[in-house]
Amino acid sequence: MKKEQGEFYFTRKEEDRARRVARRNGLRVCKSRDRYYHGGNRGGLQLVEGNTVIAGVNFDCSPEGIIYFAEHHNR
């Protein structure tokens, strides 16, 4: 069942897959934990390398976006 995450609808399975792909490429995924969604927080995911945000600065990436950026990072 897809669950609303702010502006996004994705399942735990999709999120876990995005985390696995990111981990394989030396990156990590952060999920917005803010209770209220606002301009700087869209309720999605963020791809991070060290302290640098690669994608989803405002937590505005879906799991599909995370997978795409993780696979194409450093190519």
GROMACS .gro file of C-alpha atoms in nm:
model
   75
    1MET     CA    1   0.000   0.000   0.000
    2LYS     CA    2   0.140   0.338  -0.097
    3LYS     CA    3   0.158   0.585   0.187
    4GLU     CA    4   0.155   0.961   0.150
    5GLN     CA    5   0.490   1.119   0.241
    6GLY     CA    6   0.423   1.491   0.211
    7GLU     CA    7   0.387   1.546  -0.163
    8PHE     CA    8   0.495   1.189  -0.245
    9TYR     CA    9   0.333   0.847  -0.241
   10PHE     CA   10   0.574   0.556  -0.206
   11THR     CA   11   0.595   0.224  -0.027
   12ARG     CA   12   0.849   0.109   0.228
   13LYS     CA   13   0.971  -0.145  -0.031
   14GLU     CA   14   1.048   0.133  -0.282
   15GLU     CA   15   1.227   0.333  -0.013
   16ASP     CA   16   1.433   0.029   0.094
   17ARG     CA   17   1.538  -0.036  -0.266
   18ALA     CA   18   1.652   0.327  -0.302
   19ARG     CA   19   1.854   0.295   0.020
   20ARG     CA   20   2.023  -0.027  -0.103
   21VAL     CA   21   2.120   0.127  -0.437
   22ALA     CA   22   2.257   0.437  -0.264
   23ARG     CA   23   2.455   0.229  -0.012
   24ARG     CA   24   2.611   0.025  -0.294
   25ASN     CA   25   2.734   0.350  -0.447
   26GLY     CA   26   2.877   0.488  -0.121
   27LEU     CA   27   2.589   0.728  -0.057
   28ARG     CA   28   2.313   0.747   0.201
   29VAL     CA   29   1.947   0.840   0.195
   30CYS     CA   30   1.786   1.073   0.448
   31LYS     CA   31   1.412   1.087   0.494
   32SER     CA   32   1.234   1.398   0.607
   33ARG     CA   33   1.117   1.354   0.964
   34ASP     CA   34   0.961   1.696   1.002
   35ARG     CA   35   0.600   1.671   1.110
   36TYR     CA   36   0.481   1.960   0.895
   37TYR     CA   37   0.563   2.004   0.528
   38HIS     CA   38   0.668   2.352   0.420
   39GLY     CA   39   0.880   2.529   0.157
   40GLY     CA   40   1.211   2.381   0.273
   41ASN     CA   41   1.067   2.038   0.336
   42ARG     CA   42   0.865   1.855   0.073
   43GLY     CA   43   0.835   1.528   0.265
   44GLY     CA   44   1.040   1.312   0.030
   45LEU     CA   45   1.396   1.181   0.035
   46GLN     CA   46   1.743   1.329   0.013
   47LEU     CA   47   2.062   1.171  -0.128
   48VAL     CA   48   2.377   1.259   0.069
   49GLU     CA   49   2.750   1.197   0.028
   50GLY     CA   50   2.936   1.288   0.347
   51ASN     CA   51   2.792   1.629   0.433
   52THR     CA   52   2.703   1.721   0.075
   53VAL     CA   53   2.350   1.688  -0.060
   54ILE     CA   54   2.361   1.528  -0.405
   55ALA     CA   55   1.986   1.535  -0.478
   56GLY     CA   56   1.673   1.646  -0.298
   57VAL     CA   57   1.794   1.959  -0.121
   58ASN     CA   58   1.442   2.026   0.006
   59PHE     CA   59   1.363   1.657   0.059
   60ASP     CA   60   1.200   1.663  -0.283
   61CYS     CA   61   1.318   1.335  -0.435
   62SER     CA   62   1.114   1.022  -0.488
   63PRO     CA   63   1.270   0.675  -0.454
   64GLU     CA   64   1.295   0.655  -0.835
   65GLY     CA   65   1.487   0.984  -0.841
   66ILE     CA   66   1.722   0.862  -0.568
   67ILE     CA   67   1.796   0.545  -0.764
   68TYR     CA   68   1.865   0.743  -1.081
   69PHE     CA   69   2.101   0.991  -0.911
   70ALA     CA   70   2.280   0.719  -0.713
   71GLU     CA   71   2.347   0.510  -1.024
   72HIS     CA   72   2.468   0.809  -1.227
   73HIS     CA   73   2.676   0.979  -0.956
   74ASN     CA   74   3.052   1.002  -1.035
   75ARG     CA   75   3.024   0.872  -1.391
   0.00000   0.00000   0.00000
